[in-house]
Short mmCIF file of C-alpha atoms in Angstrom, two decimals:
data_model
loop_
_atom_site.label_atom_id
_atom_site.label_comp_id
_atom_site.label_asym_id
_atom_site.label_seq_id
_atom_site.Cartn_x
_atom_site.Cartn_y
_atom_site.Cartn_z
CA UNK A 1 0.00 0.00 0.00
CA UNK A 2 1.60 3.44 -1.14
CA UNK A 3 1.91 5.62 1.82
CA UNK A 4 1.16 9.32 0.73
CA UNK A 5 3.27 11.61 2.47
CA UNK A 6 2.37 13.50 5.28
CA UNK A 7 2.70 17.21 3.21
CA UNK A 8 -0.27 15.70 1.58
CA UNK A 9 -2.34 15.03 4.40
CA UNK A 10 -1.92 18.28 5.35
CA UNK A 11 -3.05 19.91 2.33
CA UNK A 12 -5.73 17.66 2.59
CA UNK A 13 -6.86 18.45 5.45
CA UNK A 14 -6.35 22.01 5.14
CA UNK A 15 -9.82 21.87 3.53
CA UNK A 16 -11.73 18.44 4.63
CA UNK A 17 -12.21 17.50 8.14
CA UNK A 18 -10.09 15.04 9.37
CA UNK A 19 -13.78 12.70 9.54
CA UNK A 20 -13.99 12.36 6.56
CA UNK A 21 -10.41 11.70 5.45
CA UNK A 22 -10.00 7.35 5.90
CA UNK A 23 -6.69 6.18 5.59
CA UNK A 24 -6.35 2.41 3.71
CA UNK A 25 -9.75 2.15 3.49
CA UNK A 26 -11.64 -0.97 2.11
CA UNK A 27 -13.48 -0.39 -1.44
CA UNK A 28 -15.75 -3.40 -0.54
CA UNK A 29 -17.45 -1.05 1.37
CA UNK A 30 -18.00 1.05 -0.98
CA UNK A 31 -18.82 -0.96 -4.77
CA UNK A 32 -22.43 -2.31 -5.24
CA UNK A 33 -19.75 -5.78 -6.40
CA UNK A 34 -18.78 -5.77 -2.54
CA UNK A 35 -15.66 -6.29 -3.55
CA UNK A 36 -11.98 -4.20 -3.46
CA UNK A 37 -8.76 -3.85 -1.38
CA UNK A 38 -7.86 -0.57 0.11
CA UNK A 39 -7.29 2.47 -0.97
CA UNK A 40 -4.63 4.52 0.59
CA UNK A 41 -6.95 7.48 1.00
CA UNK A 42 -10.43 7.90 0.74
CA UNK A 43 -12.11 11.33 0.97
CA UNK A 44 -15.83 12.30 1.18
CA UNK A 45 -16.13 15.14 -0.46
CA UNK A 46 -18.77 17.74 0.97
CA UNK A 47 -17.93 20.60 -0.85
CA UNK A 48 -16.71 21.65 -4.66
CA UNK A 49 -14.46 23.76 -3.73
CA UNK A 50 -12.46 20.76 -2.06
CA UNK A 51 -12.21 19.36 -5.43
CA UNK A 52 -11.31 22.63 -7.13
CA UNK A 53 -8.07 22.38 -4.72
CA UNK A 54 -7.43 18.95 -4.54
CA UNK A 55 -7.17 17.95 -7.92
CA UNK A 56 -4.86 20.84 -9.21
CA UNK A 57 -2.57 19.82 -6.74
CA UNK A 58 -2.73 16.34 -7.21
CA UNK A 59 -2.36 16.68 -10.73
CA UNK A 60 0.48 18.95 -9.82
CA UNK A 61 2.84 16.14 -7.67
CA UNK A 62 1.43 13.01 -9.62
CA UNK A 63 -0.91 11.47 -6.68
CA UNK A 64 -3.31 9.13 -8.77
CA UNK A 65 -7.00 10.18 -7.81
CA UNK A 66 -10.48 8.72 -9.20
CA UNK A 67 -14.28 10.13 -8.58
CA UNK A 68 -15.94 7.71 -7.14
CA UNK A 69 -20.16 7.87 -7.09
CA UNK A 70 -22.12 5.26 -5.99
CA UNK A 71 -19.69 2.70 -6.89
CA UNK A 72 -21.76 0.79 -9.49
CA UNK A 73 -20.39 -0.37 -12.90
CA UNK A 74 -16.81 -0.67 -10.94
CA UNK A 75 -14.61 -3.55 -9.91
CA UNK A 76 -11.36 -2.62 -7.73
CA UNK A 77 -8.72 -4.60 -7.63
CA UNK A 78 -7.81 -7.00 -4.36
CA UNK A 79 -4.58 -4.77 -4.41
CA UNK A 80 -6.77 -1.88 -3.67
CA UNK A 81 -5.85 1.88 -5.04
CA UNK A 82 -2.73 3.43 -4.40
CA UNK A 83 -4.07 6.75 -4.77
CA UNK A 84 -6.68 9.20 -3.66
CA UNK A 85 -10.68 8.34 -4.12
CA UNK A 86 -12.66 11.39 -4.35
CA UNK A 87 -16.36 10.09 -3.33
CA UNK A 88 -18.96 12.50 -4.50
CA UNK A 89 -22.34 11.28 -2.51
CA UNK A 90 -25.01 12.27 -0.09
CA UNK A 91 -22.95 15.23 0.80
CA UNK A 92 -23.83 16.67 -2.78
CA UNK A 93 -26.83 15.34 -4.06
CA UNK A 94 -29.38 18.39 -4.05
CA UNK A 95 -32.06 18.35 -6.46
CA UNK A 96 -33.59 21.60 -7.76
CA UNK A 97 -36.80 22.15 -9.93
CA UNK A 98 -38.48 24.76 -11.65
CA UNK A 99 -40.89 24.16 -14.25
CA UNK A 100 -39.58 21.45 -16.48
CA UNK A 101 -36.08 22.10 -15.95
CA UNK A 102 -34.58 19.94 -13.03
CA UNK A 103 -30.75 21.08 -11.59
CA UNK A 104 -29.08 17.53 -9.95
CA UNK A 105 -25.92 17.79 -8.07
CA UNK A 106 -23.72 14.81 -9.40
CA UNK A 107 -24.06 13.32 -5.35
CA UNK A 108 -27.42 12.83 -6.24
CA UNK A 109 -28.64 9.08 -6.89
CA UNK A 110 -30.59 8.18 -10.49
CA UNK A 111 -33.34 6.69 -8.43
CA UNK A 112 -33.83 9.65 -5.86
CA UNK A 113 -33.87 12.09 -9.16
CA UNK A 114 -36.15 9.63 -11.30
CA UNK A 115 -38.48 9.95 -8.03
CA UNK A 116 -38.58 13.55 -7.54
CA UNK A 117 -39.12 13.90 -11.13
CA UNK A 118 -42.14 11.92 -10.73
CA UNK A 119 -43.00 13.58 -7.57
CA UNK A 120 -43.07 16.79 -9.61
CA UNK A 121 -45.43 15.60 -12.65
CA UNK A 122 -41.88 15.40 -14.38
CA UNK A 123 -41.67 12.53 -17.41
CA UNK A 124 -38.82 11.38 -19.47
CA UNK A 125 -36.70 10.39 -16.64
CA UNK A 126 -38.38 6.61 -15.65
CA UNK A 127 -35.91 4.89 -17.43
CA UNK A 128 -33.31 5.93 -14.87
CA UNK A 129 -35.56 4.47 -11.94
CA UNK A 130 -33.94 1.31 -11.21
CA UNK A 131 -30.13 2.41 -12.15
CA UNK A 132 -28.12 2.08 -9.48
CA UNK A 133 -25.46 4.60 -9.99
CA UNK A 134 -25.08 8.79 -9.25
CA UNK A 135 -26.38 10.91 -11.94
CA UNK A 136 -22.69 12.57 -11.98
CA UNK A 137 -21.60 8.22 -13.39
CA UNK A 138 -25.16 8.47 -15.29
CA UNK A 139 -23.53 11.47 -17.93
CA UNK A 140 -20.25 10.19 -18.04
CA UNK A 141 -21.41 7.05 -19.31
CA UNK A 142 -24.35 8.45 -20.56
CA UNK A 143 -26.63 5.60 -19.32
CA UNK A 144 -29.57 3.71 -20.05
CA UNK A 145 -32.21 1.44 -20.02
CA UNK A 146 -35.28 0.63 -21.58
CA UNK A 147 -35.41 2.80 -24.26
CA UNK A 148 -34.03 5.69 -22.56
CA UNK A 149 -30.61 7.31 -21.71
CA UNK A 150 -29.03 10.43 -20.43
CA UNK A 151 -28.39 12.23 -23.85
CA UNK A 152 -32.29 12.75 -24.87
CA UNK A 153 -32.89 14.80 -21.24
CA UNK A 154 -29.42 16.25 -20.68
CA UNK A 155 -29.47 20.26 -21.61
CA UNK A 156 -26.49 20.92 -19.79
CA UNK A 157 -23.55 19.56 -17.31
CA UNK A 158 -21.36 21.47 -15.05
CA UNK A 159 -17.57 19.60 -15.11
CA UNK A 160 -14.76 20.76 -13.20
CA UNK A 161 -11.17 20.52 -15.22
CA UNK A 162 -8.26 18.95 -13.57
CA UNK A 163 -6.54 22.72 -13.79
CA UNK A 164 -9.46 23.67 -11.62
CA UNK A 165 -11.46 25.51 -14.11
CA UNK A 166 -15.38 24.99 -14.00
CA UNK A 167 -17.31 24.87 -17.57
CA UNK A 168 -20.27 24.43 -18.68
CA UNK A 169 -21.06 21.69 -21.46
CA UNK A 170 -23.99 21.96 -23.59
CA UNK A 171 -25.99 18.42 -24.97
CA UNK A 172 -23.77 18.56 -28.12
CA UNK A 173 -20.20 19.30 -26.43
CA UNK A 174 -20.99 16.08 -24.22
CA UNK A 175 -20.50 13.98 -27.40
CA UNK A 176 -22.80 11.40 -25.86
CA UNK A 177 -22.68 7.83 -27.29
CA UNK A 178 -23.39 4.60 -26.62
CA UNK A 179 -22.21 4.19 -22.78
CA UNK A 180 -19.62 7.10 -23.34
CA UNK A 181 -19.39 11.09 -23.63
CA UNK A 182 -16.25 13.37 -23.82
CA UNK A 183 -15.86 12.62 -20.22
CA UNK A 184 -14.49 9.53 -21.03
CA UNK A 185 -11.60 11.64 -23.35
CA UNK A 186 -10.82 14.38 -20.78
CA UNK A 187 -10.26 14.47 -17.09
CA UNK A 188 -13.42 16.32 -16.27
CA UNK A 189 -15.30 15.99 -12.95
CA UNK A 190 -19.41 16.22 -13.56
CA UNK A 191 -20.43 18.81 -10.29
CA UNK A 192 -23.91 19.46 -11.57
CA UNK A 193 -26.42 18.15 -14.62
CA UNK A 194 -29.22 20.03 -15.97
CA UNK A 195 -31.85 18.11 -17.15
CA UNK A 196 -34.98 19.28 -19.29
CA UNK A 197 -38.05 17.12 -19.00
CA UNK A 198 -41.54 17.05 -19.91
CA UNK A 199 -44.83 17.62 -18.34
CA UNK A 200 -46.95 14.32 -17.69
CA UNK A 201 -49.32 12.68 -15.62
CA UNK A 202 -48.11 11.62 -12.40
CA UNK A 203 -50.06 8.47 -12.21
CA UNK A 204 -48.72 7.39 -15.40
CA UNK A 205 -44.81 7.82 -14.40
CA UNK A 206 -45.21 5.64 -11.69
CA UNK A 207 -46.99 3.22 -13.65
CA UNK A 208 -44.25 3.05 -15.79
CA UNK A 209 -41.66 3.13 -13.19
CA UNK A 210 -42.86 0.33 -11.65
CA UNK A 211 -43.43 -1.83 -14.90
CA UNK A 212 -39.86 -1.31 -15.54
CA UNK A 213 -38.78 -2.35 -11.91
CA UNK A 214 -40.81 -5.60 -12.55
CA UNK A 215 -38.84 -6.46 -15.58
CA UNK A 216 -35.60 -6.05 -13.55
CA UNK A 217 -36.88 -7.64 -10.92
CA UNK A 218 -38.08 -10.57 -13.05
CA UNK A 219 -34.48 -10.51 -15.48
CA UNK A 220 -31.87 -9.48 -13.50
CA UNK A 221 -29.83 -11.25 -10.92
CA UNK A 222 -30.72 -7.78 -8.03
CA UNK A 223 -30.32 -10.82 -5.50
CA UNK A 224 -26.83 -10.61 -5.64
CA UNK A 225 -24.06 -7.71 -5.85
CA UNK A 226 -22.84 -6.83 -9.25
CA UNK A 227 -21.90 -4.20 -11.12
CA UNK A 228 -24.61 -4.25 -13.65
CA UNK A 229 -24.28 -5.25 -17.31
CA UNK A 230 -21.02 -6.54 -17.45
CA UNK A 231 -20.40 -5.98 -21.49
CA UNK A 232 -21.80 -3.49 -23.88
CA UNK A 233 -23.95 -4.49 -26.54
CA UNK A 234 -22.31 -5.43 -29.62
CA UNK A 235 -23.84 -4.53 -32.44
CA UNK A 236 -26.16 -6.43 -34.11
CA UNK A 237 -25.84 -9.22 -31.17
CA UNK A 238 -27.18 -9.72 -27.58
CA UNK A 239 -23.88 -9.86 -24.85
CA UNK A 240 -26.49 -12.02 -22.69
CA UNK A 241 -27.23 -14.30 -25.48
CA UNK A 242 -24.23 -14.78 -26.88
CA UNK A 243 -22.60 -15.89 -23.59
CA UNK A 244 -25.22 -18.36 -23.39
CA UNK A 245 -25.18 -19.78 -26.20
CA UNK A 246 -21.47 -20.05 -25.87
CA UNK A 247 -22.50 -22.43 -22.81
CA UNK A 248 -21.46 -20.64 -20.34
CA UNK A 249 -24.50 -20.04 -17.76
CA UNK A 250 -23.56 -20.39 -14.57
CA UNK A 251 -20.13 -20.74 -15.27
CA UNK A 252 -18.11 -19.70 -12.21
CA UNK A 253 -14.95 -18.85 -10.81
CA UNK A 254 -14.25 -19.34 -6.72
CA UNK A 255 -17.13 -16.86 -6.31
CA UNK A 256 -17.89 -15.22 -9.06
CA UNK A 257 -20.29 -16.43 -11.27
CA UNK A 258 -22.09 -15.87 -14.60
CA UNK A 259 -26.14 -15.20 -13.49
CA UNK A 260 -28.42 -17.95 -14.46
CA UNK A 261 -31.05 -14.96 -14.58
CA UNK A 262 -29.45 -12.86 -17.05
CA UNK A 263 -26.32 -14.29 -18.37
CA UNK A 264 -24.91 -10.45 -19.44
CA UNK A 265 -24.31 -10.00 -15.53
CA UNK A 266 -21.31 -11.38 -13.80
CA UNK A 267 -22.46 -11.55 -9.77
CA UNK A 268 -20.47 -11.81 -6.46
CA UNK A 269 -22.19 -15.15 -4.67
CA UNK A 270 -20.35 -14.36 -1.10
CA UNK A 271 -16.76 -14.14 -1.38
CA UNK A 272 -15.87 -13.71 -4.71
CA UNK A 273 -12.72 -11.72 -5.45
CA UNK A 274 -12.06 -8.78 -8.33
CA UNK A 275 -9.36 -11.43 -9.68
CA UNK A 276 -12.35 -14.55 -9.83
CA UNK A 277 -14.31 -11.84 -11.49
CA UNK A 278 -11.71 -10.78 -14.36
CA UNK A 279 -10.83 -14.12 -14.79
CA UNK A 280 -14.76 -14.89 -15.47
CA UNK A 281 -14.97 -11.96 -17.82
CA UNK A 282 -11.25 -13.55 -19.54
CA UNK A 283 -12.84 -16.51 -19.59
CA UNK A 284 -16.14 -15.35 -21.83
CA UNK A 285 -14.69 -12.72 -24.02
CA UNK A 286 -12.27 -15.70 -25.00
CA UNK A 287 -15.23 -18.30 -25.76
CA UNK A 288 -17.61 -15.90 -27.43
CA UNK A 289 -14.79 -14.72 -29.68
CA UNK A 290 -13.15 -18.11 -30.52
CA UNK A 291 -17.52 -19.51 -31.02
CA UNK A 292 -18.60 -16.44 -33.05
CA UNK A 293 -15.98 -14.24 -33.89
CA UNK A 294 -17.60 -11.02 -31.70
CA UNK A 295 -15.39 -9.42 -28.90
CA UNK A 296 -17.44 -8.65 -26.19
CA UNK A 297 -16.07 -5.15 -24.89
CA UNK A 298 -16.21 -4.67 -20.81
CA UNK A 299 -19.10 -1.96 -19.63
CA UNK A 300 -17.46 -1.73 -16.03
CA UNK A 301 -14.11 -0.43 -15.15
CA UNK A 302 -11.29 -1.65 -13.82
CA UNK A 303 -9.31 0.47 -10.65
CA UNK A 304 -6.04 -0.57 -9.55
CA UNK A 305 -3.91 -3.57 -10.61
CA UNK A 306 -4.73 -6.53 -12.25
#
């Protein structure tokens, strides 16, 4: 575990409180996998203007940092991270409305802002419902479900550069794709996401919300951690499919294991470690290419060593 020095701490804690700086803290904790080593320092960030300092200077001396949300779509290494995670949570997760227009802090869960849409008369939004990330992950990767995804609601996001500067990107400078954006080019940290939505009838959001958490209730392994899909789509195929008809339901690795349910997730049955789950993930791209000639590209990322 690389020890940072103690100049760092202090110009850490020149602008967090020492509660919320945790020293070789376990990412298990913290990753809807429930899996990770430590990291050597974990911060919960309250404030922007902690990031505005932080990641200048850590940019500056060459301390490795990453932005941690809700920790979904993520598998850390059993090594850990030798660097700084920057959690952006509770502590920043205001949610704003006025009219159609909804402000989200990045903090701010895709299930707490799919609700207060509803809550509001607010439609467009459902999709997000059952998502189990930040909305701050939901632009980055600009994700989906259903139907839906970030780019047809997203008017506007609020990033932080790693110089410190704060801009705002419109819908088109986000470059949104399919799971990326130009966050995924350039270090930018989302701090706030404007969203335009439409007016709609109350009653029949929730309706939909709830038919959609039925389907994911009835397809998807939620009885077990994971990180959600495991592999993008490839075009023109199923990932789920595909790995099943390469045989390989159920197929597992000390405890990780390919879902019966829904054979696109990879889940953690108890004690499965981030190396039983890459070698799972080896172990299907390999298969699916050698059987039908499509590499299957990861969706979630990979922190620390492997």
């Amino acid at each position: 575990m690389q020890e940072l020095s103690g100049a760092v701490y202090e110009f850490i804690e020149a602008y967090v409180p020492k509660e919320d700086i945790l020293k070789e803290e376990p990412m298990c904790k913290h990753t809807t996998f429930r899996i990770g080593g430590e990291a050597s320092c974990f911060i919960r960030i309250s404030l922007w203007e902690q990031l505005s300092k932080l990641i200048p200077y850590f940019k500056q001396i060459g301390v490795p940092y990453f932005i941690l949300g809700n920790g979904s779509n993520l598998l850390v290494s059993d090594h850990g991270y030798q660097g700084v995670i920057l959690q952006i949570g509770d502590k920043l997760s205001q949610i704003e409305t006025e009219g159609n227009i909804m402000k989200v802090q990045a903090g701010a869960l895709l299930s707490k802002a799919a609700k207060t849409a509803m809550d509001q008369g607010l439609t467009g939004l459902e999709f997000a419902s059952g998502i189990p990330g930040t909305i701050g992950g939901g632009v980055v990767m600009n994700a989906g479900a259903y139907g839906g995804e970030m780019k047809q609601i997203v008017e506007s996001v609020t990033v932080l550069s790693d110089d410190g500067e704060i801009l705002r990107l419109d819908n088109d400078t986000m470059e949104f794709g399919y799971r990326t954006s130009v966050i995924k080019k350039y270090p930018f940290t989302v701090l706030e996401v404007t969203l335009r939505l439409k007016e709609g009838s109350r009653e029949e959001i929730q309706e939909r919300m709830e038919d959609f958490a039925a389907r994911r209730k009835e397809k998807q392994p939620l009885e077990f951690p994971s990180a959600g899909s495991t592999f993008k789509r490839p075009e023109g195929y199923f990932a789920g499919k595909l790995i099943m008809d390469a045989g390989l339901r159920g197929y597992s690795i000390g405890g990780a294991r390919i879902s019966e349910k829904h054979c696109g997730f990879v889940v953690n049955t108890g004690k499965a470690t981030a190396r039983d789950v890459a070698d799972v993930i080896e172990e299907v791209q390999e298969r699916v290419k050698d059987r039908f000639g499509v590499l299957l590209e990861r969706e979630i990322i990979y922190l620390g060593i492997f």
